[in-house]
Coordinates of C-alpha atoms (C1' of nucleotides) in Angstrom, one line a residue:
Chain J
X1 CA -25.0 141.8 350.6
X2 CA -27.2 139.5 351.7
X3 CA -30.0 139.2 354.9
X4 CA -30.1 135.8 357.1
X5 CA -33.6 136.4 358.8
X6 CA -32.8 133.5 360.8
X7 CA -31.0 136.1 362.9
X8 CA -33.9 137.3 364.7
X9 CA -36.0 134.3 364.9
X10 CA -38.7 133.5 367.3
X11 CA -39.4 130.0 366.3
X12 CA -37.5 126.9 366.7
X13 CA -36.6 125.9 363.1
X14 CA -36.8 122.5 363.3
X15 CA -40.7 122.7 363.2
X16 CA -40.4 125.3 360.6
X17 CA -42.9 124.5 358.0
X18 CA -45.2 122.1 360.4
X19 CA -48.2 122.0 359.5
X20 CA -50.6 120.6 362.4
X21 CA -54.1 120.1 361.8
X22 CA -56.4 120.4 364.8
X23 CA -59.5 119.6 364.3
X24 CA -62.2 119.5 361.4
X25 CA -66.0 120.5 359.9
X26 CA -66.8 119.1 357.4
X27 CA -64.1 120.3 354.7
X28 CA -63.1 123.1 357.2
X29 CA -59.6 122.5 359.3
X30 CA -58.7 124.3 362.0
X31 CA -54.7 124.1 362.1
X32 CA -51.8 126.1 362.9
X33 CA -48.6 126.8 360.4
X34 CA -45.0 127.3 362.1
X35 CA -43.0 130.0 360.2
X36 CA -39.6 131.6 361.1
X37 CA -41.5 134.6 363.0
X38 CA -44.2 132.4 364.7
X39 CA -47.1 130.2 364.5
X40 CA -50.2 131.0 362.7
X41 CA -53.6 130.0 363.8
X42 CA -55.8 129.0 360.5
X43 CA -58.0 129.8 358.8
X44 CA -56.4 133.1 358.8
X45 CA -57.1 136.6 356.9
X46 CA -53.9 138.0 355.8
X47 CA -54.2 142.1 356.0
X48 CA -52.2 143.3 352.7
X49 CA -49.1 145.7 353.1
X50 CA -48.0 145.9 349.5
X51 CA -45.4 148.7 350.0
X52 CA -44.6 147.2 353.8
X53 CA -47.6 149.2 355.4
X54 CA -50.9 147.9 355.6
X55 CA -51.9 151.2 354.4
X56 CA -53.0 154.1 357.0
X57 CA -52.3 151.8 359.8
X58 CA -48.9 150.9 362.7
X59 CA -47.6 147.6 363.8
X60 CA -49.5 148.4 367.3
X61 CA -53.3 149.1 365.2
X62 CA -52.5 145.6 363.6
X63 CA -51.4 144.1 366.9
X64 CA -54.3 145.7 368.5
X65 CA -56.8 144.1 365.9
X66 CA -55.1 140.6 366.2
X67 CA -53.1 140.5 363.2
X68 CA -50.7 137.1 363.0
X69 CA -49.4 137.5 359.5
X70 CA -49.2 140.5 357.2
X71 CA -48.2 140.6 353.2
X72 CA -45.6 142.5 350.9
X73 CA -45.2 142.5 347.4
X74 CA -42.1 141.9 345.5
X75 CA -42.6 144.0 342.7
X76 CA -43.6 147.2 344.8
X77 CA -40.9 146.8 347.4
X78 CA -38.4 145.7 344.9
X79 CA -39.5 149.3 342.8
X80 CA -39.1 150.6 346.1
X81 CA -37.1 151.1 348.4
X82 CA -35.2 148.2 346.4
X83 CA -34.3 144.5 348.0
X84 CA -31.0 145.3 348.3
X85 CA -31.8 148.5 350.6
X86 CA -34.0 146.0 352.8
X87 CA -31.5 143.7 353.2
X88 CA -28.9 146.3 354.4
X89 CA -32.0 147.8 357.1
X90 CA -31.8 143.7 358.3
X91 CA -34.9 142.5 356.2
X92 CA -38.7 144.0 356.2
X93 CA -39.2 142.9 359.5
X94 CA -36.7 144.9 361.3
X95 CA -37.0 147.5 358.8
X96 CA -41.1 147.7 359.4
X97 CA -40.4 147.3 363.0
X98 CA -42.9 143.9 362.4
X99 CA -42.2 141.0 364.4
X100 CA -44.8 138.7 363.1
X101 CA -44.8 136.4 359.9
X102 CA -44.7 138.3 356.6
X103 CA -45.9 136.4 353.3
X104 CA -44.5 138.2 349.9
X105 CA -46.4 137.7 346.9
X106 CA -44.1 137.3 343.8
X107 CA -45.4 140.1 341.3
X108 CA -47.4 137.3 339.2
X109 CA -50.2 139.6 340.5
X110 CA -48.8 142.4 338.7
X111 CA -48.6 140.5 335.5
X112 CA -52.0 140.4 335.6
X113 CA -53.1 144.1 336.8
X114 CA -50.3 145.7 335.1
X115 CA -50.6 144.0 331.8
X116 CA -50.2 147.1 329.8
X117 CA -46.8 147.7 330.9
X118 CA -45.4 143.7 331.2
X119 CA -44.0 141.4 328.3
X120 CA -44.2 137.7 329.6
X121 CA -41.3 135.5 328.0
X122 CA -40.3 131.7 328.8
X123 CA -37.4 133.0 331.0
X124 CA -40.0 135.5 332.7
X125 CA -41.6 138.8 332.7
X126 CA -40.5 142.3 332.0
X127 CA -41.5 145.3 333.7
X128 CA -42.2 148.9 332.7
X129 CA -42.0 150.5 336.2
X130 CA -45.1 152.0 336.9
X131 CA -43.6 154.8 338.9
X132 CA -40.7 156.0 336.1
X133 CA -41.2 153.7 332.8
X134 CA -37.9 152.1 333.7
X135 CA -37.4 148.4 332.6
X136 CA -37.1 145.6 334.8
X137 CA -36.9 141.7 334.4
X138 CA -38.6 139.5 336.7
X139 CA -36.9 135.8 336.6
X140 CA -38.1 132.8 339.1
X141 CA -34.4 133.4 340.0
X142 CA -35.0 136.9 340.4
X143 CA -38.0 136.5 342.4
X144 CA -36.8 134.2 344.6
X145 CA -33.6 136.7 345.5
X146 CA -35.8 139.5 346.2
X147 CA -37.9 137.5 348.1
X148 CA -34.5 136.4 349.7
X149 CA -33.5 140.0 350.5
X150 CA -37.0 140.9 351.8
X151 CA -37.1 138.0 354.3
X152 CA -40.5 137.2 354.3
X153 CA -41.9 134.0 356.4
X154 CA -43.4 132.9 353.4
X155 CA -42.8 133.5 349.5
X156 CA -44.6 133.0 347.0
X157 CA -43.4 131.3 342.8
X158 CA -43.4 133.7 340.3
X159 CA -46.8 132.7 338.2
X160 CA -48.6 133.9 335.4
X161 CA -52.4 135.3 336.9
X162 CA -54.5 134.8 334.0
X163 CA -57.3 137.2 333.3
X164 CA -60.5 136.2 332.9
X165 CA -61.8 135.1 329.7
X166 CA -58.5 133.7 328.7
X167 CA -59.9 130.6 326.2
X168 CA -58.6 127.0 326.7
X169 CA -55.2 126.9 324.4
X170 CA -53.9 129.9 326.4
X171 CA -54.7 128.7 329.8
X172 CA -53.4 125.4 329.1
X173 CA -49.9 127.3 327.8
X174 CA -50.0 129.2 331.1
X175 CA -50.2 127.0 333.5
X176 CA -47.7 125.2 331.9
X177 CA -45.4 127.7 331.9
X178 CA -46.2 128.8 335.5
X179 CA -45.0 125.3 336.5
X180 CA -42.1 125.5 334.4
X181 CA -41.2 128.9 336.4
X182 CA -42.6 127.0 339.7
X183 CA -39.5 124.2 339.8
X184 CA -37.1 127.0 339.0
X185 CA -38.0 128.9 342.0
X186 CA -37.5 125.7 344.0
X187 CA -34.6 125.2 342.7
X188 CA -33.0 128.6 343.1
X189 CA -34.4 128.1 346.5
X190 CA -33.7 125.0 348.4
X191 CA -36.1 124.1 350.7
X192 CA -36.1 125.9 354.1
X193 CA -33.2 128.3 353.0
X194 CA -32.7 131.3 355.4
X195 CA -35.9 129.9 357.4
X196 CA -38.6 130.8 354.2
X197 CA -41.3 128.9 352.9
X198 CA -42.3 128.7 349.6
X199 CA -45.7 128.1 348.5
X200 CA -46.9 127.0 344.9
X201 CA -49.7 128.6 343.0
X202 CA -52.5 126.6 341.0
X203 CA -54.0 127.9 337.6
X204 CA -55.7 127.0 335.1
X205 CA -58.4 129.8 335.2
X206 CA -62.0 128.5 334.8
X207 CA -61.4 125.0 333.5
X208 CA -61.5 122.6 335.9
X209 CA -59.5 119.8 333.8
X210 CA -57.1 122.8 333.5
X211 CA -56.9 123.5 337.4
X212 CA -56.2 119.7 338.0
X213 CA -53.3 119.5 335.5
X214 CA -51.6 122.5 337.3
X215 CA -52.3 120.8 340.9
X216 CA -51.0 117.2 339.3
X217 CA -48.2 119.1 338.1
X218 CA -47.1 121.8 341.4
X219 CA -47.5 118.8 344.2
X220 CA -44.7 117.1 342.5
X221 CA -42.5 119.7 343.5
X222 CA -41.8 119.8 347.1
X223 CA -43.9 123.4 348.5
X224 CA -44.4 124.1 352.4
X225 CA -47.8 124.8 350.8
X226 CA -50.1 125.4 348.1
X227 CA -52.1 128.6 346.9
X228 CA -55.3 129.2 344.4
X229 CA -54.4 131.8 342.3
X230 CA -56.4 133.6 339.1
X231 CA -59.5 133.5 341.0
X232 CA -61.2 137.0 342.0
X233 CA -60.0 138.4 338.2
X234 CA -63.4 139.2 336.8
X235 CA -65.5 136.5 336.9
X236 CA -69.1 136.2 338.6
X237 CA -69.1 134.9 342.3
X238 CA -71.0 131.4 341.3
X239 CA -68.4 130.8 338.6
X240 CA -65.8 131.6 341.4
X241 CA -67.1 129.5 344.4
X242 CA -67.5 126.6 341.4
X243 CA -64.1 126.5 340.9
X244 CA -63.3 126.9 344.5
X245 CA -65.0 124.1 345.6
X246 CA -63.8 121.9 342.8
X247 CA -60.3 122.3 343.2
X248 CA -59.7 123.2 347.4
X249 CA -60.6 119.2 348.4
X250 CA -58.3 118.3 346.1
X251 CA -55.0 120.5 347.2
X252 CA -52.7 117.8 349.9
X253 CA -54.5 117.7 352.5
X254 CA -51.6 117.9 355.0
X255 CA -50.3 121.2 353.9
X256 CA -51.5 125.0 353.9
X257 CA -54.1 126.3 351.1
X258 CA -54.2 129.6 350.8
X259 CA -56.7 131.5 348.6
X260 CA -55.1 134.5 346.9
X261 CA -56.4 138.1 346.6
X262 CA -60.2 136.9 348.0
X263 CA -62.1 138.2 349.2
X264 CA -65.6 139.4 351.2
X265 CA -66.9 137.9 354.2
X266 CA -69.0 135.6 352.1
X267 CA -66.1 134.4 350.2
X268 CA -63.4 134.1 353.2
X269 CA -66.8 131.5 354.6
X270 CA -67.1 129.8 351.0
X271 CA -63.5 129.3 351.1
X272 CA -63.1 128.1 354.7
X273 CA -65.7 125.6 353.9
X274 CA -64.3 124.2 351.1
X275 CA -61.2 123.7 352.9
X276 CA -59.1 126.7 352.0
X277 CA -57.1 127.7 355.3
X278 CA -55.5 131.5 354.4
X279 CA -57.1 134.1 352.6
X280 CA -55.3 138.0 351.6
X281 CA -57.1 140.3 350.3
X282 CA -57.8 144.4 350.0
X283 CA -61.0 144.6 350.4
X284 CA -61.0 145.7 354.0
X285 CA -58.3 148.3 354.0
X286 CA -59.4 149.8 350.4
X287 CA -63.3 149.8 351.6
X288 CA -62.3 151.5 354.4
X289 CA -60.8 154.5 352.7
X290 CA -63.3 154.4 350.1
X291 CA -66.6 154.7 353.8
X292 CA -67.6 151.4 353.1
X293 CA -67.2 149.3 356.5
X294 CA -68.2 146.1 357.6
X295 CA -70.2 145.3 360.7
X296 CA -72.1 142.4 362.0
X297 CA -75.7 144.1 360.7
X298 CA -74.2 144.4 356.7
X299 CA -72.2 146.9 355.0
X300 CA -72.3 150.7 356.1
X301 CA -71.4 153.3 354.1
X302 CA -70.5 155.9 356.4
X303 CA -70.4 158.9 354.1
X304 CA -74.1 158.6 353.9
X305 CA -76.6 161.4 355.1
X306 CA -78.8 159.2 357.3
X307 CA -75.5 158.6 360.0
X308 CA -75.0 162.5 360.2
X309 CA -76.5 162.5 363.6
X310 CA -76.0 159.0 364.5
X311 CA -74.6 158.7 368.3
X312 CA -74.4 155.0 367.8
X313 CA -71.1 152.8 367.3
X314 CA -70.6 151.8 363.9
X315 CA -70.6 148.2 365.2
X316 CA -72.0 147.6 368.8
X317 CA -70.6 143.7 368.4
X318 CA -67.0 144.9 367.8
X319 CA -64.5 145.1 370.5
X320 CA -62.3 147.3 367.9
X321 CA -60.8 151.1 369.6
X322 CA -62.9 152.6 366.6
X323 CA -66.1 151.1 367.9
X324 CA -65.6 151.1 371.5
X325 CA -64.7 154.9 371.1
X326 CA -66.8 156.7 368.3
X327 CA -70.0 157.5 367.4
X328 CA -71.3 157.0 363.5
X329 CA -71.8 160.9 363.1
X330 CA -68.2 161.3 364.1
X331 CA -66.7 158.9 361.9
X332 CA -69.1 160.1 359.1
X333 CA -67.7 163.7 359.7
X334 CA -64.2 162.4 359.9
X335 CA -64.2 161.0 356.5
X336 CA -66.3 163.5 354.9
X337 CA -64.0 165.8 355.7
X338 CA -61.1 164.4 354.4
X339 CA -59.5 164.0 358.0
X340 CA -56.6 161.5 358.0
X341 CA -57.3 159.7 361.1
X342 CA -60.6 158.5 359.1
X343 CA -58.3 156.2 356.8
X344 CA -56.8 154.9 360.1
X345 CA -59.7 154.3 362.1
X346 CA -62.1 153.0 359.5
X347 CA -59.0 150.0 358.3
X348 CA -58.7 149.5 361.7
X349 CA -62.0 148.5 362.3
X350 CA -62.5 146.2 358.8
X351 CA -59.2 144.8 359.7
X352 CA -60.7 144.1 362.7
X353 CA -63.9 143.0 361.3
X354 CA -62.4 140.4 359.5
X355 CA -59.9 139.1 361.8
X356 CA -62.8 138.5 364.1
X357 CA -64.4 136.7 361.4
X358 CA -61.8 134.0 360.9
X359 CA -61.2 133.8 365.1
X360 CA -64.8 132.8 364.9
X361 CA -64.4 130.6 361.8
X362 CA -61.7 128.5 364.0
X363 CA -63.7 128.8 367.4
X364 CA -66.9 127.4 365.1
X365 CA -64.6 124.1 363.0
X366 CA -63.5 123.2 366.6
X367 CA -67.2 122.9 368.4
X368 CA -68.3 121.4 364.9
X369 CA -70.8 124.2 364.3
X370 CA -69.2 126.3 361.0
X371 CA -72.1 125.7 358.6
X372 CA -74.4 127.6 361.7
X373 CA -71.4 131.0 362.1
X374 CA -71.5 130.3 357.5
X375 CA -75.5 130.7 357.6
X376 CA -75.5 133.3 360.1
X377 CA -72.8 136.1 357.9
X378 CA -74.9 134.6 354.8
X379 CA -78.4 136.0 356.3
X380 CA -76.3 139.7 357.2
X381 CA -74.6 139.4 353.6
X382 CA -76.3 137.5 350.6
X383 CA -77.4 140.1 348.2
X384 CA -81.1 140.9 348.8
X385 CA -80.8 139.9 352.1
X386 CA -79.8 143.0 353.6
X387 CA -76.2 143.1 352.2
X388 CA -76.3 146.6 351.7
X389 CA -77.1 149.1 354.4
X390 CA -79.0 148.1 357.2
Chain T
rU1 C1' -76.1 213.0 340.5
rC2 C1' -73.1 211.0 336.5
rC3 C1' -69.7 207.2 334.3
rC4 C1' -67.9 202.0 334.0
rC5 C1' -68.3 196.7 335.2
rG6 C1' -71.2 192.8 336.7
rG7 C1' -76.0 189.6 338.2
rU8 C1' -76.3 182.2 334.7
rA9 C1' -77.1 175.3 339.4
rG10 C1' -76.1 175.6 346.7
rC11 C1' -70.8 178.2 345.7
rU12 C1' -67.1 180.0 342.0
rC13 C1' -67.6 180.7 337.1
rA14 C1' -68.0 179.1 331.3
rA15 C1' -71.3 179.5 327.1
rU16 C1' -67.9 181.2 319.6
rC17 C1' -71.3 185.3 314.9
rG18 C1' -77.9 185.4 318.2
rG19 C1' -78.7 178.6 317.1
rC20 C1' -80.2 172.2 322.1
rA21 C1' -77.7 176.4 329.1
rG22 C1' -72.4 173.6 330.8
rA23 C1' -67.9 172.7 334.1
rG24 C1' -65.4 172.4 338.8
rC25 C1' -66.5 172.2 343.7
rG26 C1' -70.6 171.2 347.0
rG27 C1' -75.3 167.8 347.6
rG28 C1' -77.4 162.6 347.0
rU29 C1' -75.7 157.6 345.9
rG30 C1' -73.0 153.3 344.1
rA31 C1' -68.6 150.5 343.0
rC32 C1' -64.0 148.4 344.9
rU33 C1' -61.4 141.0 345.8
rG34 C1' -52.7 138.0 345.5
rU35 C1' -53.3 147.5 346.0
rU36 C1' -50.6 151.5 339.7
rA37 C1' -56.7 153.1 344.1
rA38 C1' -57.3 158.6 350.8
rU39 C1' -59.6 156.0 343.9
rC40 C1' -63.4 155.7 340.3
rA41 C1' -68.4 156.1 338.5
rC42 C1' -73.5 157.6 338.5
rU43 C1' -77.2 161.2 339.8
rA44 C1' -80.3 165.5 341.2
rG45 C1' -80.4 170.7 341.3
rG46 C1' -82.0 176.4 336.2
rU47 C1' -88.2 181.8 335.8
rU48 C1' -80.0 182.8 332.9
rC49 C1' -82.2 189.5 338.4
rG50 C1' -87.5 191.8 337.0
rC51 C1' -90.5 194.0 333.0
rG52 C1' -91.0 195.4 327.9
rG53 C1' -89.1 195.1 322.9
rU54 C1' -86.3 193.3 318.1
rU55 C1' -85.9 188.4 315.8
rC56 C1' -87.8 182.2 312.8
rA57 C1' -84.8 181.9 317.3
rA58 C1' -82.3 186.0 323.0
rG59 C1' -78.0 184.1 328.7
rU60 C1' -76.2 186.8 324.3
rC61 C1' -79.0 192.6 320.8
rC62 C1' -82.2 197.3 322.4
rG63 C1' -85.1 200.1 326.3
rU64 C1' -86.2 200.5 331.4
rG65 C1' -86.1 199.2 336.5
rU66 C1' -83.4 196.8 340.4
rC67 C1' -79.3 194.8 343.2
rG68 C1' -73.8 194.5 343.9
rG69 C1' -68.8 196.3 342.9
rG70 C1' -65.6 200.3 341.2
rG71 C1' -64.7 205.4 339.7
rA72 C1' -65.8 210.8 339.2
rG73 C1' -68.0 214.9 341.6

RNA sequence: UCCCCGGUAGCUCAAUCGGCAGAGCGGGUGACUGUUAAUCACUAGGUUCGCGGUUCAAGUCCGUGUCGGGGAG
């Protein structure tokens, strides 16, 4: 059985894929995406639901916090509870109860994090499961199917995400065989299919003549957009933001770029400015059930002894129901003792953090002023300068 | 009054034949980047109940006191 999202559409299709550019900042564009569930204001943060849940919070918390896109992952929801289940629920979105665009990555993240249990061949990779040791082979085909079945707004190619440290010759193999895998999906998925766009992913890990080859290669092949993968996989921040800034100008400039997996505040502002217009990442959900939450003065780790009495809101600039409700001491007790409505009301508020962040990165491209918001997070941020605990 | 058991980190407890006093939890911190993560790492806490003895060496053996638990009368 098969699911046609275009059932329950909320877009007219025929600007599906439209990619408007509004205005501009140097290398920062303000522009707005139309998918099969909406239009999405960029730069956007993407919050990640890996298992369809943005874990520890609803559809309304992320509504609330001004989600406009949410992620999947097609090797977790294809474990479980299996495409084929989603598509007989009517797709993620129905099944999630989400009515807002939903981006699937393929699993080429898992090649990379779950390397002890993959084997990579030319035809694709296969899978130990991580939840029963059962085997399972990931095609382009394959991916594109599940991805099918799943609905999302926007998928993702199956790629290779190359670990850092990976010398030349290997690189250069990789990223030729993440092309290779990149025109299959296309062509087990004609463009527009069902109302989903697919997006290509660069490689090429840390050599730049590497990372042009894979862009020369991808934008032959016609993608609704174009991604940065294999950055964020070890590396130090400098040799990141080097290759970021190399390779974003050059990505066509009249589609979506879309950083993968990154990153902090500081990163999400390195990439805006270097032209990048989507970021996923989770940071702000994990850090959150891990105490550490972000607020205009710098980090806060809210397990820590000094906020045990604290009657102050964890952020007074945030308009978040965590901040306008709670004191420090309380959310310092909640998640000291293990409460669950800690989980909830701490990813609420990072969610929330860094959707404010990008609303201000597009308010800032449009009045021309994004190097003055960039300089401003930089001062709260930069190591030594207060990054840390305030 | 007698008999038995016990007293070791803040708590609950380990420690071989007498051979460098440890763990878990708790405390104090840090890390986390397309989620195998409500996870992981680091760290500070000691008159081993007191006193005396044996021994090269005692948490450990001996004596005595003390505190707690249990039993007998």
């Amino acid at each position: 059985m098969t699911h046609d999202p275009t059932n329950d559409l909320t877009t007219d299709l025929t600007n599906l894929g439209q990619f408007t550019i509004h205005a501009t900042d140097g290398q920062a564009r303000r522009a707005s995406l139309t998918t099969a569930h909406g239009v999405i204001q960029t730069p956007i943060f993407m919050p990640v639901g890996t298992q369809g849940s943005v874990k520890a919070l609803a559809p309304d918390d992320l509504e609330n916090a001004g989600a406009q896109i949410i992620l999947g992952n097609t090797y977790h929801l294809y474990l479980r509870p299996g495409d084929e289940l989603l598509a007989r629920k009517g797709g993620l979105h129905r099944f999630a109860n989400w009515t807002k665009p939903i981006l699937t990555d393929s699993g080429g993240f898992q090649v990379f994090s779950l390397k002890e249990i993959r084997k990579l061949s030319e035809d694709g990779v296969e899978f130990r499961s991580h939840l029963d040791g059962s085997k399972h082979f990931f095609s382009p085909e394959k991916v594109m199917s599940i991805q099918n079945n799943i609905g999302s707004d926007i998928m993702m190619v199956l790629d290779e995400c190359v670990a850092y440290g990976a010398d030349y010759d290997y690189t250069a193999k990789s990223l030729e065989l993440t092309t290779r895998w990149a025109k299959r999906c296309r062509e087990a998925h004609p463009k527009h299919k069902n109302g989903q766009l697919l997006f290509g992913i660069n490689q090429g890990g840390f050599f730049k003549d590497l990372r042009e080859r894979s862009l020369e290669q991808l934008t032959e092949i016609d993608f609704d957009g174009f991604a940065i993968g294999g950055l964020s996989v070890g590396e130090s921040i400098p040799e990141m933001y080097d290759m970021l800034q190399h390779i974003a100008p050059l990505m066509p400039a009249d589609k979506p770029r879309y950083l993968m997996g990154v990153g902090t505040p500081l990163d999400i502002l390195e990439g805006i400015g270097a032209g990048v217009d989507m970021f996923d990442c989770v940071l702000p959900t994990r850090n959150a059930r891990n105490g550490t939450l972000y607020t205009s003065r710098g980090k806060v780790n809210i397990r820590r002894a000094e906020y045990r009495e604290d009657d102050s809101p964890l952020d007074p600039d945030c308009q978040c129901y965590t901040c306008r409700t709670f004191s420090k001491a309380y959310l310092r007790h909640l998640f000291v003792a293990g409460e669950i409505v800690s989980y909830r009301l701490n990813s609420l508020h990072n969610i929330a953090f860094f959707l404010t962040l990008v609303r201000q990165a597009r308010e800032a491209i449009e009045q021309g002023r994004f190097a003055q918001l960039k300089a401003r997070y930089v001062d709260v941020f930069a190591p030594g300068n207060g990054d840390g605990i305030k």
